[in-house]
XYZ file of C-alpha atoms in Angstrom:
479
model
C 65.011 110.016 101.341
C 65.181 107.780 104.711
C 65.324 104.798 102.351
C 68.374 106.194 100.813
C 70.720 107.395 103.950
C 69.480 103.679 105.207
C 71.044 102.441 102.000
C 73.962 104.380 102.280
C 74.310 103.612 106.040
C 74.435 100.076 104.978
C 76.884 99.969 102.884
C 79.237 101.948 105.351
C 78.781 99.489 107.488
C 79.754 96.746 105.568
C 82.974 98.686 104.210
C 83.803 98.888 107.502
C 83.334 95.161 107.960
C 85.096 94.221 105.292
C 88.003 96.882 105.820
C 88.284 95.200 109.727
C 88.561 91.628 108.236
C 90.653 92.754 105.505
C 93.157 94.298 107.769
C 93.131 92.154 110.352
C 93.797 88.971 108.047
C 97.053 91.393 106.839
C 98.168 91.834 110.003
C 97.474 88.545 111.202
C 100.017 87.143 108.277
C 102.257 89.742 109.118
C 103.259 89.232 112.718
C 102.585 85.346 112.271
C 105.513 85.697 109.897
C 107.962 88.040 111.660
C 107.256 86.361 114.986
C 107.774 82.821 113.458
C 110.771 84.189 111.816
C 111.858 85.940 115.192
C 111.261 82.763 116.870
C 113.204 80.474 114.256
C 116.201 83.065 114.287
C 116.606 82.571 117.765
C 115.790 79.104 118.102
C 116.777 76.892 115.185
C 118.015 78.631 111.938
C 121.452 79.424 113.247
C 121.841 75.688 113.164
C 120.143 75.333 109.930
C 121.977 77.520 108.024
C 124.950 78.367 109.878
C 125.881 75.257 111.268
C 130.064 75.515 111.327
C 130.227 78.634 113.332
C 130.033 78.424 117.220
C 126.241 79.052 118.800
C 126.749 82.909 119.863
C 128.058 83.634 116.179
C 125.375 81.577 114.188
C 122.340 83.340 116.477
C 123.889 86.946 115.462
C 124.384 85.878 111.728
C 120.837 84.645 111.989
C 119.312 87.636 113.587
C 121.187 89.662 110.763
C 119.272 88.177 108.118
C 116.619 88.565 110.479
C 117.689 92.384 110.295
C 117.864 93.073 106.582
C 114.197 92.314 106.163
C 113.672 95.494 108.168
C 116.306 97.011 105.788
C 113.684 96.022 103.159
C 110.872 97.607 104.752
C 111.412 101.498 104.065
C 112.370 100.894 100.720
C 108.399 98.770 100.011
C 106.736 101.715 102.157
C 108.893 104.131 99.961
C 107.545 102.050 96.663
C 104.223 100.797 97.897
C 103.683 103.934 100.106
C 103.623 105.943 96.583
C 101.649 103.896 95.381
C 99.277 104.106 97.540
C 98.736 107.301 97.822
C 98.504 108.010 93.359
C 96.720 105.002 92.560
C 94.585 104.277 95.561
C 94.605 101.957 99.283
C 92.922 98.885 97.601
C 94.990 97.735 95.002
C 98.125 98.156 97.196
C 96.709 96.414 99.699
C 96.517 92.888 97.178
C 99.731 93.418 96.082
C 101.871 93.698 99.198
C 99.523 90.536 101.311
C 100.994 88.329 98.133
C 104.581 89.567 98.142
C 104.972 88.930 101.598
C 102.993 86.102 102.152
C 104.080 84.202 99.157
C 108.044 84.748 99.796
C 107.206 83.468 103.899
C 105.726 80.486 102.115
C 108.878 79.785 99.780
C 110.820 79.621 103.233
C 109.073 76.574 104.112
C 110.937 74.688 100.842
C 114.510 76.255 101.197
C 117.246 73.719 101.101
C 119.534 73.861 104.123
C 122.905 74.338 104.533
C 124.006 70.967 104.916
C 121.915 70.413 101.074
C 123.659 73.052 98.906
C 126.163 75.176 101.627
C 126.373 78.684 101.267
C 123.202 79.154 98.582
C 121.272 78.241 101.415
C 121.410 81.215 103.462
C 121.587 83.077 100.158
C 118.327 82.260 99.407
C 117.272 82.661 102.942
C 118.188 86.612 103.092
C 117.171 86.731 99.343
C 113.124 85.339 100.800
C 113.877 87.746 103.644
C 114.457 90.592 101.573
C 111.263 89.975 99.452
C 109.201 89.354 102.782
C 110.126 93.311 104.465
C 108.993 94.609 101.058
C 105.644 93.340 100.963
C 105.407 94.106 105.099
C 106.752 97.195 104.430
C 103.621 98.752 103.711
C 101.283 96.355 104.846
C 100.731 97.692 107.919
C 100.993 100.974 106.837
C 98.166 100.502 104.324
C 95.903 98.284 106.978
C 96.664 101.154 109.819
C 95.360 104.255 107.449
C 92.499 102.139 105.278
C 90.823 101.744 108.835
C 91.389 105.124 110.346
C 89.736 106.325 107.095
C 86.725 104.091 107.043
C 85.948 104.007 110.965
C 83.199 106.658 112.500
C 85.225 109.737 113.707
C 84.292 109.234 117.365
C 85.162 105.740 117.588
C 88.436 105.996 115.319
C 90.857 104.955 118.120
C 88.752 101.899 118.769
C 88.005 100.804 115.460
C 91.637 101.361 113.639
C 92.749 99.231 116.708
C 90.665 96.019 115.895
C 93.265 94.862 113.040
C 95.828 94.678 115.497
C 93.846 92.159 117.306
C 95.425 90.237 114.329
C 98.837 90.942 115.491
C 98.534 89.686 118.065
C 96.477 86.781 116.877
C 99.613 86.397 114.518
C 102.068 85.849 116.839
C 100.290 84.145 119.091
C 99.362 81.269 116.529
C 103.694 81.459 115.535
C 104.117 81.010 119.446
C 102.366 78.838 120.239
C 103.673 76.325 117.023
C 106.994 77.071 118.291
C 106.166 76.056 121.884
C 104.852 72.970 120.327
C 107.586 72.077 118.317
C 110.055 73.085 121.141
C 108.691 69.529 122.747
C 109.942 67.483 119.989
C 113.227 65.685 119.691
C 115.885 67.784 117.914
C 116.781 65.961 115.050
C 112.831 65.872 113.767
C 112.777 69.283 114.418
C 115.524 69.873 112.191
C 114.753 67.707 109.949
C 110.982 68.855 108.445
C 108.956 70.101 111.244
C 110.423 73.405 111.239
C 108.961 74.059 107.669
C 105.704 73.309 108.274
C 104.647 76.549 109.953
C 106.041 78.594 107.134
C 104.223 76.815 104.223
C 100.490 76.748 106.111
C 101.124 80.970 105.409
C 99.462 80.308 101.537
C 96.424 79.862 103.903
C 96.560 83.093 105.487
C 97.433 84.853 101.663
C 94.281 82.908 100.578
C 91.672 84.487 102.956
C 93.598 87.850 102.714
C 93.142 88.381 99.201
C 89.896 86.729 98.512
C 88.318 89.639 101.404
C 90.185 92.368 99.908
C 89.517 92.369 96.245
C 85.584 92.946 97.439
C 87.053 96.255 99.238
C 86.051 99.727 97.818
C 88.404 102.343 97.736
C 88.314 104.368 100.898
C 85.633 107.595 101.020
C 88.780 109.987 101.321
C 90.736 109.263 98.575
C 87.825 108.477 96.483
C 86.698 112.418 97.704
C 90.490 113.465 96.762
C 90.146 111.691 93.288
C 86.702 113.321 92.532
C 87.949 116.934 93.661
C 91.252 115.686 91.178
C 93.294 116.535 94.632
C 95.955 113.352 94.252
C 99.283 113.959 94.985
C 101.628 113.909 91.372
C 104.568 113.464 93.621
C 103.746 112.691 96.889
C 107.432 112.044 97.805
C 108.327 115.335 97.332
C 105.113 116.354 98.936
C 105.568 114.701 102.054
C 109.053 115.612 102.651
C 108.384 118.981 101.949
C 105.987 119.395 104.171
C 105.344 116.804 106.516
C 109.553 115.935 106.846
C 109.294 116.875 110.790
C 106.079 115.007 111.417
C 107.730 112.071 110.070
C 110.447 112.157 112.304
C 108.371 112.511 115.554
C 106.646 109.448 114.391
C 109.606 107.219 114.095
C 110.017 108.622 117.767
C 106.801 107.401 118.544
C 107.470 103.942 117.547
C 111.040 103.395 118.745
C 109.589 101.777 122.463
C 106.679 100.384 120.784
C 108.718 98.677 117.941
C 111.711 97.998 119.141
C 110.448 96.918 122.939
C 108.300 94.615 121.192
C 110.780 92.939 119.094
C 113.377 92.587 122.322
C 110.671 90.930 124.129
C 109.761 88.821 121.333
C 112.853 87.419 120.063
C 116.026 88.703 121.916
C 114.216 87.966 125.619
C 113.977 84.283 124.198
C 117.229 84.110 123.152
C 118.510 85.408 125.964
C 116.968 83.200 128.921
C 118.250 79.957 126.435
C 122.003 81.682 126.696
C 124.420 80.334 128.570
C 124.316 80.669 132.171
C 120.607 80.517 131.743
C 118.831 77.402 131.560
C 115.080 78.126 130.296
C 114.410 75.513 127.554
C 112.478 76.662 124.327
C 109.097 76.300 125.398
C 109.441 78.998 127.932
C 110.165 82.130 125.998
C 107.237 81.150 123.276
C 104.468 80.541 126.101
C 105.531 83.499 127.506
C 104.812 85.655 124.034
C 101.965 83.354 123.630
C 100.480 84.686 126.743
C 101.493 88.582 126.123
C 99.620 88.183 122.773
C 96.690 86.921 124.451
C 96.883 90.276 126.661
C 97.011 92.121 123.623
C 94.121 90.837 122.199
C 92.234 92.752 124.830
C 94.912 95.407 125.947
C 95.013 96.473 122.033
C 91.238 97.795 121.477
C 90.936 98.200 124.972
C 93.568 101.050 124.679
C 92.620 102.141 121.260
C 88.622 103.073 122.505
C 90.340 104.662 126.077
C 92.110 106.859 123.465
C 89.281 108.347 121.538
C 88.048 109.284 125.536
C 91.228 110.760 127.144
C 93.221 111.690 123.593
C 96.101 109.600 122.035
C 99.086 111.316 123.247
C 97.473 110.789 126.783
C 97.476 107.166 126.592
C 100.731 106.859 124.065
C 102.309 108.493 126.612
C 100.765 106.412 129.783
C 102.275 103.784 127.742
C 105.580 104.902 126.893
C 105.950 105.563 131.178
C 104.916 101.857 131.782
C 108.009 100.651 129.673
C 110.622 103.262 130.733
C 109.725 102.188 134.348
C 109.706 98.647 133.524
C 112.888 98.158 131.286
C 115.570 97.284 134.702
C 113.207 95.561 136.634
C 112.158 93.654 133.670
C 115.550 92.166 132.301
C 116.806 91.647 135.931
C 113.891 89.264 136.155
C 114.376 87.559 133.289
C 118.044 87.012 134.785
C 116.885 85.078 137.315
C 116.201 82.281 135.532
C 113.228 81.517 136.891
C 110.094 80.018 134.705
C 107.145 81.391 135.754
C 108.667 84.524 136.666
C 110.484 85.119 132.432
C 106.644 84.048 131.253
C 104.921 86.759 133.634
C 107.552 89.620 132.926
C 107.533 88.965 128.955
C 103.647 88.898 128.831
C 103.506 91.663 130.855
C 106.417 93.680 128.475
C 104.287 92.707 125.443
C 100.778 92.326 126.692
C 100.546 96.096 128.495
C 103.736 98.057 128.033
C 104.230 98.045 124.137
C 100.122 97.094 123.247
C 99.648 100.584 125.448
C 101.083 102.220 123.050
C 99.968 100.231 119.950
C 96.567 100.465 120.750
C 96.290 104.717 119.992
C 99.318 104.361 117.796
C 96.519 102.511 114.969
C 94.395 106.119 114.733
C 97.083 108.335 115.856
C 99.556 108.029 112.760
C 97.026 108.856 109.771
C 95.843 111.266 111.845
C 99.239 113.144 111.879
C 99.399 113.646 107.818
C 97.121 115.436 105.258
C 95.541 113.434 102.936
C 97.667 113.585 99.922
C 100.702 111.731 101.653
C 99.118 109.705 104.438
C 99.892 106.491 103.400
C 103.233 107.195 101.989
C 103.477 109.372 105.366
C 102.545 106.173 108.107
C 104.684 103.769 106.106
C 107.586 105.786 106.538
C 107.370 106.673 110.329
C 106.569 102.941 110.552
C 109.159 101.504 108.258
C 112.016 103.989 108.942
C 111.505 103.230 112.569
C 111.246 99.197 112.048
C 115.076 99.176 110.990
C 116.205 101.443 113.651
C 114.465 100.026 116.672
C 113.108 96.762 116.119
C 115.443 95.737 112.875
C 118.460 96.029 114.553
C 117.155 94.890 118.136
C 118.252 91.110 117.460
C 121.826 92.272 115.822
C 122.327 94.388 119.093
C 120.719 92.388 121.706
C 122.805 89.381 120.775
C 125.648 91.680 120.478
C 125.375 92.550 123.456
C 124.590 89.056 125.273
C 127.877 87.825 123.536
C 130.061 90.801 124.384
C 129.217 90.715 127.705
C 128.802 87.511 128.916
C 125.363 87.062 129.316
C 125.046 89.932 131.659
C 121.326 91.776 131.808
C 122.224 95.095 132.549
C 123.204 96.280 129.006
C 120.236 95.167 127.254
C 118.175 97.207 130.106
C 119.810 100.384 129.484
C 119.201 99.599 125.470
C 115.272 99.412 126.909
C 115.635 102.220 128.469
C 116.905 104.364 125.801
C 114.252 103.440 123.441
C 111.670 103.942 125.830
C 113.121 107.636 126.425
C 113.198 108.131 123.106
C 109.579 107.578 122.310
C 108.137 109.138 125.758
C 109.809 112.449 124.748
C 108.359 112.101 121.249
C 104.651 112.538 123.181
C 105.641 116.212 124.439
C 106.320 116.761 120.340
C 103.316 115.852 118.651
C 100.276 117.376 118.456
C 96.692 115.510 119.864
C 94.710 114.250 116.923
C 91.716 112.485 118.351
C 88.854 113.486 116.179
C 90.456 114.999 113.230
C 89.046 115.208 109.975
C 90.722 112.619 107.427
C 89.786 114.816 104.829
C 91.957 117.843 104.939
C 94.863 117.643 102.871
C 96.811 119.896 105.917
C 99.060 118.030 108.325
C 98.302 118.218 112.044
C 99.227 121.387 113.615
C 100.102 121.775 117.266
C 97.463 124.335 117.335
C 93.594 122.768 117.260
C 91.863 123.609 114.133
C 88.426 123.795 115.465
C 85.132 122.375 113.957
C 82.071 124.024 113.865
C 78.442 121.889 113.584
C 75.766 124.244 112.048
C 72.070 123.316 112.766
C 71.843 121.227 109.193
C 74.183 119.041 111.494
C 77.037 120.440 108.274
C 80.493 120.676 110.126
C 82.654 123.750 109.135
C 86.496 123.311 109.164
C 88.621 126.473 108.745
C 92.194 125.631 107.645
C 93.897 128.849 107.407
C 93.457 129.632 103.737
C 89.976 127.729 103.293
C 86.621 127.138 104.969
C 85.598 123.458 104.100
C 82.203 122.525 104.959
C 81.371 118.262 105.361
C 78.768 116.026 106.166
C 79.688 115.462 110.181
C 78.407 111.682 109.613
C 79.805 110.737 106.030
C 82.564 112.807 105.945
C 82.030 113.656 102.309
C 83.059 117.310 101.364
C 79.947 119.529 100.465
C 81.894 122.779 99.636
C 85.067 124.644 99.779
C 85.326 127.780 100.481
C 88.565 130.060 99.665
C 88.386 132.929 102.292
């Protein structure tokens, strides 16, 4: 019998292994791609591909392509999100790490304006398009194939190591950028600039050679052998889990969107007219907040499996309110040293604060039928209307009024309001069973260990009684 359990222990442990690797290659390609593409928008492409309009109007045309991608994104979680949640995690998982790592490749060969005129930013928002699908539920799938493989009392710690590759991902697309910012213009222009997109086929390589070896994850394997998978889980989810959906797209407005106006509109905006930073200075400075996160990101996931996620979701969404006047008025200064510390710190602690429980926290908001479908959409929805339109807005707003700091605080601000009330909303989900097909309630559903060490879960209208170590489902019970 030991034999056996040591088997099986095994093999959990190499699931989870693989699952971490898996998803952390995913994410990895993900934010290498939106940050390189964040970075390029603000840096170079307006030049590229919008070359006869004046600088302020080619950055906002670029950051609108920029934009659409995250107009893509709801609609892939909306496809993929399905998807995932009839036919299973793993096979999604493939199909969305080639979609968008294959159409960030194809970026790297696009012809320029000056090449073939207005085709070339055709193609550009056509690549773009094809890019938020596949990231559209990339994430999504990476955030709730980990929160369904980790142990139960280390599930804010463990669905937080993926993210380390977010923050690996942008800061490898920093750190390029701050490279190429040191070369002469016209090379720049000329090839350079492609290079970072094309060495993505890399990152799809390793992705999808690690996750065909994946199994399907424990709980929807246990909802496929109780014959339990949602027929429509579209309808499902909005029937029942519509409200939960919008507190989570609360949840992620600060998160998203302060991370994306740190990342992209911060750089563009200490390169603006009056300022004076040159390139290199807004990509060392996301460089180094992704080097924070690294830590900052696990370090806050495993402090939220201690104190509870809303506790430290909300500890984070304080720490950006607080910080989003100080913060831009800073960056006005147009001091160096001063724009790297206050975007590292922006990105490093304010918005990884709030990543780091946000990687448990989501699938443990939705029943099991609809969780993917469920975390894409409170991801994806929330992608357009915080950090999607945070470059159309933020340049917007540098261009409409001349330069000046102060507007792009108060947009902080708001976001960051947004998402700290969202904490008082949501129920706390640290420990909750992945198996019940019930949403969280804002009333604790307790769990009760009998002396087999069998834990005893009483829904409302049925008793369900699970192995507290594998999770798997040993009876129901209708009472």
């Amino acid at each position: 019998m030991s034999s056996t359990l040591t088997a099986e222990e095994k093999e959990r442990g190499a699931q989870l292994k693989r699952a971490t690797y898996a998803s952390s290659v995913g994410s990895a390609l993900e934010y290498y791609d939106f940050a390189l593409y964040g970075l390029a928008s603000a840096l170079i492409f307006g030049k590229l591909f919008f070359p006869n309009d004046d600088p302020a109007t080619g950055l906002i045309k670029s950051f609108a392509i920029y934009g659409v991608g995250f107009l893509a994104r709801p609609v892939g979680g909306l496809i993929f999100g399905v998807l995932g949640d009839k036919i299973g995690r793993k096979f999604v998982l493939v199909v969305t790490i080639v979609l968008m790592g294959g159409s960030s490749t194809l970026i790297g060969v696009l012809p320029t304006y000056q090449q073939v005129g207005v085709l070339a930013p055709t193609l550009l928002l056509i690549l773009r398009l094809l890019q938020g699908l596949g990231a559209g539920a990339e994430q999504a799938g990476s955030t709730v194939l980990m929160a369904e493989v980790a142990p139960v009392k280390r599930r804010g710690f463990f669905a937080a190591l993926p993210f380390i590759g977010i923050q690996g991902g942008t800061l490898l697309a920093s750190a390029v950028f701050a490279y190429m910012g040191t070369l002469p213009e016209e090379i720049l222009l000329g090839w350079v600039w492609r290079i970072p997109f094309l060495c993505s086929i890399l990152l799809i390589l390793v992705a999808v050679f690690i996750r065909v070896k994946l199994n399907e994850t424990p709980t929807f394997q246990e909802l496929a052998n109780q014959k339990e998978v949602a027929r429509q889980p579209l309808s499902e989810l909005f029937k029942n889990s519509g409200s939960l959906v919008f507190k989570g797209i609360g949840l992620r407005m600060a998160e998203n969107g302060g991370s994306y106006l740190f990342q992209s509109v911060a750089v563009a905006f200490v390169t603006t007219a009056p300022l004076t930073q040159d390139k290199t200075t807004g990509s060392l400075a996301v460089a180094l907040g992704s080097l924070i996160g690294i830590f900052s990101v696990p370090f806050t996931g495993s402090l939220s499996d201690k104190f509870g996620r809303r506790t430290m979701y909300r500890t984070g969404a304080i720490f950006i309110t607080l910080f989003s006047f100080p913060a831009w008025y800073m960056l006005s200064l147009d001091n160096k040293w001063l724009t790297i510390l206050t975007i590292a710190v922006g990105i490093g602690i304010c918005v990884n604060t709030m990543l780091g429980p946000q990687c448990a926290m989501l699938p443990e908001l939705f029943g099991n039928r609809s969780r993917y479908l469920g975390v894409a959409m409170s991801r994806e929805i929330s992608a357009v209307l915080a950090g999607g339109i945070a470059g159309i807005i933020g340049a917007s707003l540098i261009k409409a009024f001349d330069g000046s700091w102060v507007p792009l605080a108060i947009y902080m601000f708001i976001l960051s309001l947004i998402t700290l009330i969202s904490t008082f909303l949501v129920p706390e989900t640290a420990g909750r069973d992945l198996l019940m097909i019930e949403d969280a309630r804002t009333e604790s559903i307790p769990v009760i260990t009998d002396s087999h060490g069998f834990q005893i879960t009483n829904t409302g209208s049925t008793a369900v009684i699970f192995d507290g170590e594998t999770r798997r489902v040993i009876k129901t019970e209708e009472k």
